[in-house]
Amino acid sequence: MKIPEQSEIGDRELATSPDKQFALLEAAYASKEEEVIDQTLYLIVDVRRQLKQGLLDWIENE
């Protein structure tokens, strides 16, 4: 299952843009597939955590 619009949004952009997060969640819920919804929620939580912990900077510099 592919998360809707995932390939079009970078991690940093997703972590910093509530509008992008909402659009991604909206697309996931529109799919009505539990696995897609779960993956989307996890993706958003994960990139926000990475940003707050400074991991995105570390990953981008590697």
Short mmCIF file of C-alpha atoms in Angstrom, two decimals:
data_model
loop_
_atom_site.label_atom_id
_atom_site.label_comp_id
_atom_site.label_asym_id
_atom_site.label_seq_id
_atom_site.Cartn_x
_atom_site.Cartn_y
_atom_site.Cartn_z
CA MET A 1 0.00 0.00 0.00
CA LYS A 2 1.41 3.36 -0.99
CA ILE A 3 0.69 6.39 1.13
CA PRO A 4 -1.11 8.93 -1.08
CA GLU A 5 1.08 11.77 -2.36
CA GLN A 6 4.05 10.52 -0.33
CA SER A 7 6.55 10.77 -3.17
CA GLU A 8 5.72 14.43 -3.79
CA ILE A 9 6.52 15.65 -0.27
CA GLY A 10 9.96 15.73 1.34
CA ASP A 11 10.44 14.87 5.01
CA ARG A 12 11.38 18.40 6.08
CA GLU A 13 8.48 19.93 4.15
CA LEU A 14 6.06 17.44 5.69
CA ALA A 15 7.43 17.99 9.21
CA THR A 16 7.06 21.77 8.98
CA SER A 17 3.83 22.17 7.03
CA PRO A 18 0.53 21.49 8.80
CA ASP A 19 -1.24 22.01 5.46
CA LYS A 20 0.80 19.21 3.85
CA GLN A 21 0.16 16.98 6.87
CA PHE A 22 -3.57 17.64 6.64
CA ALA A 23 -3.63 16.96 2.89
CA LEU A 24 -1.79 13.67 3.39
CA LEU A 25 -4.14 12.62 6.20
CA GLU A 26 -7.15 13.63 4.14
CA ALA A 27 -5.99 11.47 1.24
CA ALA A 28 -5.25 8.54 3.56
CA TYR A 29 -8.68 8.69 5.20
CA ALA A 30 -10.32 9.04 1.77
CA SER A 31 -8.73 5.72 0.79
CA LYS A 32 -10.65 4.05 3.66
CA GLU A 33 -7.81 1.55 4.02
CA GLU A 34 -6.73 1.05 7.62
CA GLU A 35 -3.16 0.18 6.67
CA VAL A 36 -2.75 3.36 4.62
CA ILE A 37 -4.20 5.47 7.44
CA ASP A 38 -1.87 3.84 10.00
CA GLN A 39 1.19 4.28 7.77
CA THR A 40 0.33 7.93 7.14
CA LEU A 41 -0.14 8.70 10.82
CA TYR A 42 3.16 6.99 11.64
CA LEU A 43 4.98 8.85 8.85
CA ILE A 44 3.79 12.24 10.11
CA VAL A 45 4.60 11.46 13.74
CA ASP A 46 8.01 10.10 12.77
CA VAL A 47 9.14 13.08 10.65
CA ARG A 48 7.91 15.56 13.28
CA ARG A 49 9.90 13.66 15.93
CA GLN A 50 12.98 13.60 13.70
CA LEU A 51 12.73 17.36 13.17
CA LYS A 52 12.34 18.10 16.89
CA GLN A 53 15.29 15.86 17.79
CA GLY A 54 17.52 17.30 15.07
CA LEU A 55 17.69 14.01 13.21
CA LEU A 56 16.56 15.50 9.89
CA ASP A 57 19.60 17.76 9.87
CA TRP A 58 21.86 14.82 10.67
CA ILE A 59 20.23 12.58 8.00
CA GLU A 60 20.41 15.31 5.34
CA ASN A 61 24.11 15.94 6.06
CA GLU A 62 25.08 12.27 5.71
#
